[in-house]
Short mmCIF file of C-alpha atoms and ligand atoms in Angstrom, two decimals:
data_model
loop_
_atom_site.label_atom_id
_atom_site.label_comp_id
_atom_site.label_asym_id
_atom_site.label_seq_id
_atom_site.Cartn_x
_atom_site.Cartn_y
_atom_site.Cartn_z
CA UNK X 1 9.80 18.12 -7.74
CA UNK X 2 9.02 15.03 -10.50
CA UNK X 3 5.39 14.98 -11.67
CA UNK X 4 2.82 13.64 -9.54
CA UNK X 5 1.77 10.20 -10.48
CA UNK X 6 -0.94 9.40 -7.79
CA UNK X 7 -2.99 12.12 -5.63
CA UNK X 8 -5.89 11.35 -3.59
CA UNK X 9 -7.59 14.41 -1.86
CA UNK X 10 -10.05 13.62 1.05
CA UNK X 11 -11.30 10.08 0.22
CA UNK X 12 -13.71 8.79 2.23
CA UNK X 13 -14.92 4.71 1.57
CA UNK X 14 -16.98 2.30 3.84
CA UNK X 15 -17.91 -1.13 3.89
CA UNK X 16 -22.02 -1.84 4.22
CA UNK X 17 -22.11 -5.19 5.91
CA UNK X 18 -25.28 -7.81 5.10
CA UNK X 19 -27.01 -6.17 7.98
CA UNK X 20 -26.51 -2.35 6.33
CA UNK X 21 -23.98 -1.43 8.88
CA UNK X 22 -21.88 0.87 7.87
CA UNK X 23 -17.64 0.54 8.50
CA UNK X 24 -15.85 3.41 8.03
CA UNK X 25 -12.68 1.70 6.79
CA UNK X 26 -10.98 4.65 4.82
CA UNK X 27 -11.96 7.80 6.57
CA UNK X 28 -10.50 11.35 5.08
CA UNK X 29 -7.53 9.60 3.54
CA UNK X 30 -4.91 12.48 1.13
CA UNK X 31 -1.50 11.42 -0.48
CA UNK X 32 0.84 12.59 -2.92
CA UNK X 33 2.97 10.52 -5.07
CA UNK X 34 5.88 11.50 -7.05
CA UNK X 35 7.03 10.02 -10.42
CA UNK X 36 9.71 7.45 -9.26
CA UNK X 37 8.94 7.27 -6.02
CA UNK X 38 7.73 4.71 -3.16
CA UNK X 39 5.27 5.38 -0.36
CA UNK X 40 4.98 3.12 2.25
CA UNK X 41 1.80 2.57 4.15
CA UNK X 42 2.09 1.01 7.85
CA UNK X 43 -0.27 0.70 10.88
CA UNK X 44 -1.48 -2.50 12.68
CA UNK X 45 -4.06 -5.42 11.18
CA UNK X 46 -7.24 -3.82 10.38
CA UNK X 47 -6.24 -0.03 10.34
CA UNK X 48 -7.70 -0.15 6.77
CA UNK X 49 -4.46 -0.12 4.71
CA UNK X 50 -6.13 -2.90 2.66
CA UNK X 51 -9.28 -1.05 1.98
CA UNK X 52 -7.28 2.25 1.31
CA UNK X 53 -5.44 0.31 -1.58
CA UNK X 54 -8.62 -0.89 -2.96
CA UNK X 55 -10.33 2.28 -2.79
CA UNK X 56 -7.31 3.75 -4.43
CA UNK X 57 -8.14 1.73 -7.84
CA UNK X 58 -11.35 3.31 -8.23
CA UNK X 59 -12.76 0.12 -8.72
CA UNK X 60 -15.87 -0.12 -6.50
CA UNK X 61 -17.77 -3.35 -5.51
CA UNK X 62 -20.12 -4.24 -2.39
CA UNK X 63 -19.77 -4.10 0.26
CA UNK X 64 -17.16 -1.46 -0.98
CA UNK X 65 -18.42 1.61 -1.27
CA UNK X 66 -17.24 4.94 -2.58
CA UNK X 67 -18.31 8.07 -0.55
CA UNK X 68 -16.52 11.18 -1.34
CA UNK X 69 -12.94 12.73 -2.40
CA UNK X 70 -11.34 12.92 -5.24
CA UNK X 71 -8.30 10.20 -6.92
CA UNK X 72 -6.27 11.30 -9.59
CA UNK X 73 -3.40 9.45 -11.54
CA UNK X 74 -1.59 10.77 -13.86
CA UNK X 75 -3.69 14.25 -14.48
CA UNK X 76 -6.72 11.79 -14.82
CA UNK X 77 -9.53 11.93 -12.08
CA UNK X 78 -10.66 9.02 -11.84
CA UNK X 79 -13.12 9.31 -8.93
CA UNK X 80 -17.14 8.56 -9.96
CA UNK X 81 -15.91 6.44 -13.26
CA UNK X 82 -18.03 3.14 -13.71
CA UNK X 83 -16.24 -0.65 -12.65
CA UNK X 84 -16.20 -0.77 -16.12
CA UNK X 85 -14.29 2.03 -17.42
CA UNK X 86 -12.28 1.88 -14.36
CA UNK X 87 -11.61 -1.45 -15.10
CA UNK X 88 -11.28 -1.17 -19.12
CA UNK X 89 -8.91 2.04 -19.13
CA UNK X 90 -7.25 2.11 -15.68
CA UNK X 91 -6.62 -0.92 -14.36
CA UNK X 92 -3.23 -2.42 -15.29
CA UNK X 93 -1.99 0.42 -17.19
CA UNK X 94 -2.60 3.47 -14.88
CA UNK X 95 -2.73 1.49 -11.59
CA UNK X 96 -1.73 -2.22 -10.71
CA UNK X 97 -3.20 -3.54 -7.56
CA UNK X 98 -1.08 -6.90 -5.89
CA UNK X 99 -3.26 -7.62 -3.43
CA UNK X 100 -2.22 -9.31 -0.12
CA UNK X 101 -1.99 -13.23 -0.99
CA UNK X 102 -2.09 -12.68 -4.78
CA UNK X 103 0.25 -15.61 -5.57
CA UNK X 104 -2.30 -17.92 -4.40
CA UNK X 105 -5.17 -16.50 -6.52
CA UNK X 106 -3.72 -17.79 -9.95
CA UNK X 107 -5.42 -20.72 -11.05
CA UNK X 108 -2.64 -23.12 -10.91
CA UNK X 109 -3.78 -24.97 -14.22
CA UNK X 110 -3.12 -21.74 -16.58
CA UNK X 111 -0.21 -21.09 -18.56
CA UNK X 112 1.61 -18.00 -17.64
CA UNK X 113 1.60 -16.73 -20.93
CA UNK X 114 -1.94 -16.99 -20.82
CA UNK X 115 -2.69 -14.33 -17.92
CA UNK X 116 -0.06 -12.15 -19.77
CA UNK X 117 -2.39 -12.85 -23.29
CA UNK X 118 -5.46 -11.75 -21.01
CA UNK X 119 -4.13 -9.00 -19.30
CA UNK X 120 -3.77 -7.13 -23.05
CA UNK X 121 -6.70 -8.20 -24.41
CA UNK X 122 -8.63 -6.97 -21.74
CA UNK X 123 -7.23 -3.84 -22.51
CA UNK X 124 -7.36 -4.06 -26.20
CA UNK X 125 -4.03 -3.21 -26.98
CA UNK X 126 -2.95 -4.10 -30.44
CA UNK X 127 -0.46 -6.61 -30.45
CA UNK X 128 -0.56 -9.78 -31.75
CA UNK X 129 0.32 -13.62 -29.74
CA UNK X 130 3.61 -13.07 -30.76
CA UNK X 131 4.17 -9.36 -29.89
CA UNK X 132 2.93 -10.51 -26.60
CA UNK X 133 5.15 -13.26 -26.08
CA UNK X 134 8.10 -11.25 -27.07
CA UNK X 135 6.97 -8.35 -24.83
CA UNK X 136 6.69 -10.72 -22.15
CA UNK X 137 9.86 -13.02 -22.63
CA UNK X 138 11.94 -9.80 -22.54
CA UNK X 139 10.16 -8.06 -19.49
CA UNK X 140 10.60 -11.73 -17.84
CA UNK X 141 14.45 -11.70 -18.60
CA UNK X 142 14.91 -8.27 -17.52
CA UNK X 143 13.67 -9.03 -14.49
CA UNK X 144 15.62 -11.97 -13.80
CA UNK X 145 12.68 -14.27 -14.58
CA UNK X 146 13.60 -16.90 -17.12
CA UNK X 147 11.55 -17.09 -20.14
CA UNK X 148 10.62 -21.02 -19.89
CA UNK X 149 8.24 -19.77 -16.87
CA UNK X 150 6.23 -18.53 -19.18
CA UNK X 151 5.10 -21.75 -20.77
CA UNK X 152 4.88 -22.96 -17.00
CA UNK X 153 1.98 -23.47 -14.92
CA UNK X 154 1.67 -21.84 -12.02
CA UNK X 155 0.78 -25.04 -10.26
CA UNK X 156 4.56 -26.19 -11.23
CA UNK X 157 6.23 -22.80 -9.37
CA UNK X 158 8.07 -22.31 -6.07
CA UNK X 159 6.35 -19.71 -3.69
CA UNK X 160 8.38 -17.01 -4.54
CA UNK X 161 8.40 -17.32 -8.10
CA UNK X 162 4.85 -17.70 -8.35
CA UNK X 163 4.94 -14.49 -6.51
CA UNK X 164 7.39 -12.63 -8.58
CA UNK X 165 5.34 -13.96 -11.75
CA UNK X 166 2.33 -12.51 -10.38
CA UNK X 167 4.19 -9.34 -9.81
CA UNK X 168 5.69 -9.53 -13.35
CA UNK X 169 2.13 -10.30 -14.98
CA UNK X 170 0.23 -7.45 -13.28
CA UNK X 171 2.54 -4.83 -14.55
CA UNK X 172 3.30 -5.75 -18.26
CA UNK X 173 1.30 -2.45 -19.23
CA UNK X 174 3.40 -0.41 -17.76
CA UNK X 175 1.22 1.15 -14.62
CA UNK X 176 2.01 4.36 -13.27
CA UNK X 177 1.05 3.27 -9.96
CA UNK X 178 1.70 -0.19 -8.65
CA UNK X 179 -0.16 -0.71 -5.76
CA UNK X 180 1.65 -3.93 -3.44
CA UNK X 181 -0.31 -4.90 -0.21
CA UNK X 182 2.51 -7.18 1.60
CA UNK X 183 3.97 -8.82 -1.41
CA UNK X 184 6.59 -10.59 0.66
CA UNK X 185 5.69 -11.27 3.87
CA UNK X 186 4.28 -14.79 3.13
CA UNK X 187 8.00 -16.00 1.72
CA UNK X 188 10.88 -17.29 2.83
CA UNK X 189 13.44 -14.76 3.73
CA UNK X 190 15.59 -15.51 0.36
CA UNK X 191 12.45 -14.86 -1.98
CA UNK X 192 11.25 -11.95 -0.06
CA UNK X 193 14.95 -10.49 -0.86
CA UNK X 194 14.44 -11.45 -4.91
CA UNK X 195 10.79 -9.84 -4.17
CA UNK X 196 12.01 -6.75 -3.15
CA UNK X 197 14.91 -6.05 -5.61
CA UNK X 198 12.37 -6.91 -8.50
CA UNK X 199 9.85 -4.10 -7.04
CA UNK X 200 12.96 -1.63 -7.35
CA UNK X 201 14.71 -3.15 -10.83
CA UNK X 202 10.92 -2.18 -12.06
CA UNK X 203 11.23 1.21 -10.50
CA UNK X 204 14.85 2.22 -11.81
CA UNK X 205 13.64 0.56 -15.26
CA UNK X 206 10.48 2.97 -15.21
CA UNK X 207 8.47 -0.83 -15.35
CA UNK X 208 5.95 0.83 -12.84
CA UNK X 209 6.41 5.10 -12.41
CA UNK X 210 5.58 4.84 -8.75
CA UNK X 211 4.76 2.14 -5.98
CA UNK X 212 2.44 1.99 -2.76
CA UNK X 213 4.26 -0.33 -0.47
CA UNK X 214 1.86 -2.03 2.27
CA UNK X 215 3.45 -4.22 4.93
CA UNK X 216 3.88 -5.19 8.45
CA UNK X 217 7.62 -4.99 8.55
CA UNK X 218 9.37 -1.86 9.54
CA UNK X 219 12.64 -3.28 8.40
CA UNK X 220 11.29 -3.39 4.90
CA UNK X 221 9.22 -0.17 5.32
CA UNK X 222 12.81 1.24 5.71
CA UNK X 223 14.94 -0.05 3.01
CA UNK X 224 11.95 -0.01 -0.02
CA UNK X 225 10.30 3.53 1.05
CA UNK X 226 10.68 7.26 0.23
CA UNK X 227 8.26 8.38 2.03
CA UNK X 228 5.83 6.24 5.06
CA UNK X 229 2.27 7.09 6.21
CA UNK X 230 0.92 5.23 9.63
CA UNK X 231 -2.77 4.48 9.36
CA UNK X 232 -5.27 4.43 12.31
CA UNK X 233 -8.58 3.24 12.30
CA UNK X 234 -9.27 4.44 8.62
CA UNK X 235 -7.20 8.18 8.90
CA UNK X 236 -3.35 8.61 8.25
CA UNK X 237 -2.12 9.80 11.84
CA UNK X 238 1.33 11.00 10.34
CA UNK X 239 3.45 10.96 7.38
CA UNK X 240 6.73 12.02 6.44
CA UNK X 241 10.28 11.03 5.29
CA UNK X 242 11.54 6.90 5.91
CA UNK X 243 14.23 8.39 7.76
CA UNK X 244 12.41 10.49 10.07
CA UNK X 245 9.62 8.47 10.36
CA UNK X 246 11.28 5.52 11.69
CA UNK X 247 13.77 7.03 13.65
CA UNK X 248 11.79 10.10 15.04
CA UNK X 249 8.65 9.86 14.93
CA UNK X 250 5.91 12.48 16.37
CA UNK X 251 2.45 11.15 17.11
CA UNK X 252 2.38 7.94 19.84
CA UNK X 253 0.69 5.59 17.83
CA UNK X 254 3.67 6.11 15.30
CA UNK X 255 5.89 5.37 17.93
CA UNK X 256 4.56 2.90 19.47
CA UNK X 257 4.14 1.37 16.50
CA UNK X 258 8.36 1.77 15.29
CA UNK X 259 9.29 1.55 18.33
CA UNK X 260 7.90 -2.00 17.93
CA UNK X 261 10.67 -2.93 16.21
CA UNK X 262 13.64 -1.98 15.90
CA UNK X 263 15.50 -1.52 12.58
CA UNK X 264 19.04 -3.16 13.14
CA UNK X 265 22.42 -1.82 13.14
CA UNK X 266 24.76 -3.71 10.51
CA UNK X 267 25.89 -7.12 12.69
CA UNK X 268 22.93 -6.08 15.46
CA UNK X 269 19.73 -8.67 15.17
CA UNK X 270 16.71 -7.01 15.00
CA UNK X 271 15.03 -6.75 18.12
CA UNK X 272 11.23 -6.73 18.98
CA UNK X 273 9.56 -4.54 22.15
CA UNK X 274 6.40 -4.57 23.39
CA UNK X 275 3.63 -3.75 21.33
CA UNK X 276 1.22 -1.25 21.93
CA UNK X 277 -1.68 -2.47 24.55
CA UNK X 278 -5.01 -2.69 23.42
CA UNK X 279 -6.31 -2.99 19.84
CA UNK X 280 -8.27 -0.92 17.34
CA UNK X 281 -11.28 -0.01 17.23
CA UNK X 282 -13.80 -1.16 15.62
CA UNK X 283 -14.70 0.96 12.37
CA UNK X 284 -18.72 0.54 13.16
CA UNK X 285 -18.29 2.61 15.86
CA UNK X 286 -15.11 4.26 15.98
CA UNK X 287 -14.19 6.68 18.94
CA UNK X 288 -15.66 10.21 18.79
CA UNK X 289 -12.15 12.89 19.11
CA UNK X 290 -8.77 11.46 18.54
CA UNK X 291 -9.39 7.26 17.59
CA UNK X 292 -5.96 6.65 19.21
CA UNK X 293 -6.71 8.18 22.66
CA UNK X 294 -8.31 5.31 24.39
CA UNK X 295 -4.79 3.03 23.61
CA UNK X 296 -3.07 6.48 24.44
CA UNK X 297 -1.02 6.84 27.56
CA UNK X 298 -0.73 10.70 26.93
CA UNK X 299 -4.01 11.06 26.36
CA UNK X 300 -6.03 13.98 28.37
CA UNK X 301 -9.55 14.29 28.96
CA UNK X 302 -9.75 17.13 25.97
CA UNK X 303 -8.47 14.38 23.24
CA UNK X 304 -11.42 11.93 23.55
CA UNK X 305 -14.08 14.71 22.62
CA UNK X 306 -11.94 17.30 19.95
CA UNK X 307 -11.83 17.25 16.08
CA UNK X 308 -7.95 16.50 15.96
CA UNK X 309 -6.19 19.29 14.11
CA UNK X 310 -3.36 18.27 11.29
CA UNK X 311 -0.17 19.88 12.46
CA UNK X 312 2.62 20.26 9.92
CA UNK X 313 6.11 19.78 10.59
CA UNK X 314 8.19 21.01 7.81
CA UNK X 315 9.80 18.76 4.77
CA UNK X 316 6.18 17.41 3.58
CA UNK X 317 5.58 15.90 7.22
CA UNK X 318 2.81 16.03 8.90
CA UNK X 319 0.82 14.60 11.87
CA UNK X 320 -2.58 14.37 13.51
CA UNK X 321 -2.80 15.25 17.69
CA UNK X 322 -3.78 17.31 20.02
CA UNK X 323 -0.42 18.06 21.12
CA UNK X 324 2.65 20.15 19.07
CA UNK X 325 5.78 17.96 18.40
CA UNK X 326 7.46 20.16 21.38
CA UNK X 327 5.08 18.76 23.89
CA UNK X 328 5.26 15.46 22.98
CA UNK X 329 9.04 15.28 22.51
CA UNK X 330 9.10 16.94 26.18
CA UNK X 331 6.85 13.97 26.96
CA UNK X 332 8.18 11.79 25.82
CA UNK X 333 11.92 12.77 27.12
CA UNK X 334 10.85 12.51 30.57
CA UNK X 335 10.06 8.76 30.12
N1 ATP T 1 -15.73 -7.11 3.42
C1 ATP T 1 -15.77 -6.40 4.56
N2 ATP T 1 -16.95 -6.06 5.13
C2 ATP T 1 -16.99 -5.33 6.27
N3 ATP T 1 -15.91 -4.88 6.93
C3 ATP T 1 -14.70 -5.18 6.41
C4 ATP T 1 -14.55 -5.95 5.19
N4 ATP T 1 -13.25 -6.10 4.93
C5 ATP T 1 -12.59 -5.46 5.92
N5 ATP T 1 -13.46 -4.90 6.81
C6 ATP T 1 -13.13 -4.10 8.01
O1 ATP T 1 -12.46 -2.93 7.56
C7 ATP T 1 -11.40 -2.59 8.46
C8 ATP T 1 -10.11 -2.47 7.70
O2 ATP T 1 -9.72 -3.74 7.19
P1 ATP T 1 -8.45 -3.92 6.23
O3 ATP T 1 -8.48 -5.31 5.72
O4 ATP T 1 -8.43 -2.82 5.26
O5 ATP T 1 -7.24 -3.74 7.26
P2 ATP T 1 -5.66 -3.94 7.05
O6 ATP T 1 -5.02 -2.75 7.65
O7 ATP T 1 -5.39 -4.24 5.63
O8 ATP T 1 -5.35 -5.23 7.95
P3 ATP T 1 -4.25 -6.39 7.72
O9 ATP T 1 -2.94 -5.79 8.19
O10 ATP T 1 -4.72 -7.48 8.61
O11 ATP T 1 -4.22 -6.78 6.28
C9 ATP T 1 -11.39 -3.68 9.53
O12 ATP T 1 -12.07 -3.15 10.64
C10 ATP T 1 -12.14 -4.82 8.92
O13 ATP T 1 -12.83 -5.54 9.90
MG1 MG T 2 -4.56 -5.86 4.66
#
């Protein structure tokens, strides 16, 4: 087993909206991640895989609030710091955070090298304009960036180079953790391609140590991943393998939720069933007993009032219902 670069035990995180409601967007949430490796996070629009990936940072504004559990990277517990340390000694070079639509957050009228110059200052590492330039012209070429971006603005960049550039500035520290909520899914299918082989480049080149992959698209999920969690309303309903996650899933919001879409054979297109009926809940109020039951067509009378138990099913997987992987394969089979 490598070292473990991220673990989160238990973490709990709401939202308090301008009428002090509370949303329960990150609910009981544990992970694992090995040095080198990529988890993938999946589950439908407002399951809370956004929040989770905040929360993960440690970096805690309103209506964001911390509640409980613990987040460690690196050996380093980082749960309870202030913004400001969090912010001073974590961000950037213990976690990187791409957040969904980053590319469009640069202010177009900056110089690249610029955000790279403020990235290390706000860390204080010692280097001078020119060690950064040089640190950044040779990251940018061994990513397959060319150099004369960096005297670019970011007004004057395609979509999917602003979007690798964004990708490229967030991790010149070095993270241990880069955290990437749907980095391609607003590009063209070419870029999204160049997207994904720079996430792994960075990987192989030890760029980033580990990677939290967020996204819609199964397809992806499949060839980027190690290792895939589905979200639910705020808790992780199962995790395991890519491999068996995709193709054999165990709890039926997982495979309703795969089953959405089929990964293609090679020459096959990739086809899209029906999605699962109903939507999620909302996180004021979510269900009492399993969250999924109400959408559930397995569902029994016992799984709207019970504390779900987590079930484990061998090779680090695990998954969250009332029924054993026997009955619900059985159940399933008879379909
Ligand atoms: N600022 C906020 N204040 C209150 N509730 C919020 C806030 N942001 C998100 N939420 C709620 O938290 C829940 C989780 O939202 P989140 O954005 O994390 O979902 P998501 O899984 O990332 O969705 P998507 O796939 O659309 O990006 C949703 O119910 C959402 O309505
Ligand atoms: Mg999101």
């Amino acid at each position: 087993m490598g070292k473990t670069m991220l673990e989160v035990r238990d973490l709990k995180t709401k939202y308090v909206t301008r009428e002090k409601e509370d949303v329960y967007a990150v609910d009981g949430v544990s992970l694992k991640i090995e040095d080198g490796k990529t988890l993938g996070i999946a589950g439908e629009s407002g399951c809370g895989k956004s929040t989770l990936a905040l929360s993960l940072m440690g970096y805690y504004f309103a209506p964001l609030h911390y509640m409980s559990g613990e987040i460690i990277v690196d050996g380093k517990n980082i749960s309870g710091m202030k913004p400001a340390d969090v912010q001073k000694n974590i961000l950037g070079t213990e976690i990187a955070y791409i957040p969904q639509a980053a590319m469009n957050a640069l202010n177009p009228t900056q110089k690249i090298i610029k955000f790279i110059q403020d990235v290390v200052h706000a860390h204080k590492v010692d280097l001078s304009k020119k060690d950064i330039h040089d640190l950044a012209r040779e990251r940018f070429e061994t990513l397959g960036l060319p150099a004369e971006v960096l005297n670019k603005h970011a007004v004057e960049l395609s979509g999917g180079m602003k979007q690798r550039t964004v990708i490229a500035i967030s991790t010149i520290l070095s993270p241990k953790v880069l955290i990437a909520d749907e980095p391609s899914s607003a590009l063209d299918v070419t870029s999204q391609k160049m997207v994904i082989k720079m996430l792994k480049d960075m990987l192989e080149k030890q760029f980033i140590r580990s990677m939290i992959f967020i996204t819609h698209e199964l397809p992806l999920l499949y060839n980027v991943t190690d290792d895939i969690m589905v979200m639910y309303a705020g808790q992780i309903v199962e995790r395991g393998c890519a491999e068996d996650m995709i193709f054999r899933p165990i709890h039926p919001y997982s495979k309703g939720l795969m089953g959405s879409i089929i990964v293609p054979e090679a020459g096959e297109k990739e086809k899209k069933l029906e999605a699962i009926p109903g939507t999620p809940p909302n996180l004021k109020h979510p269900p009492s007993g399993c969250r999924f039951a109400p959408r559930c067509k397995y569902a029994v009378p016992m799984c709207h009032g019970m504390t779900v138990p987590e079930r484990e099913a061998g090779s680090g997987r695990s998954y969250r219902c009332a029924f054993s992987e026997e009955e619900l394969r059985e159940m399933y089979g008879n379909e």
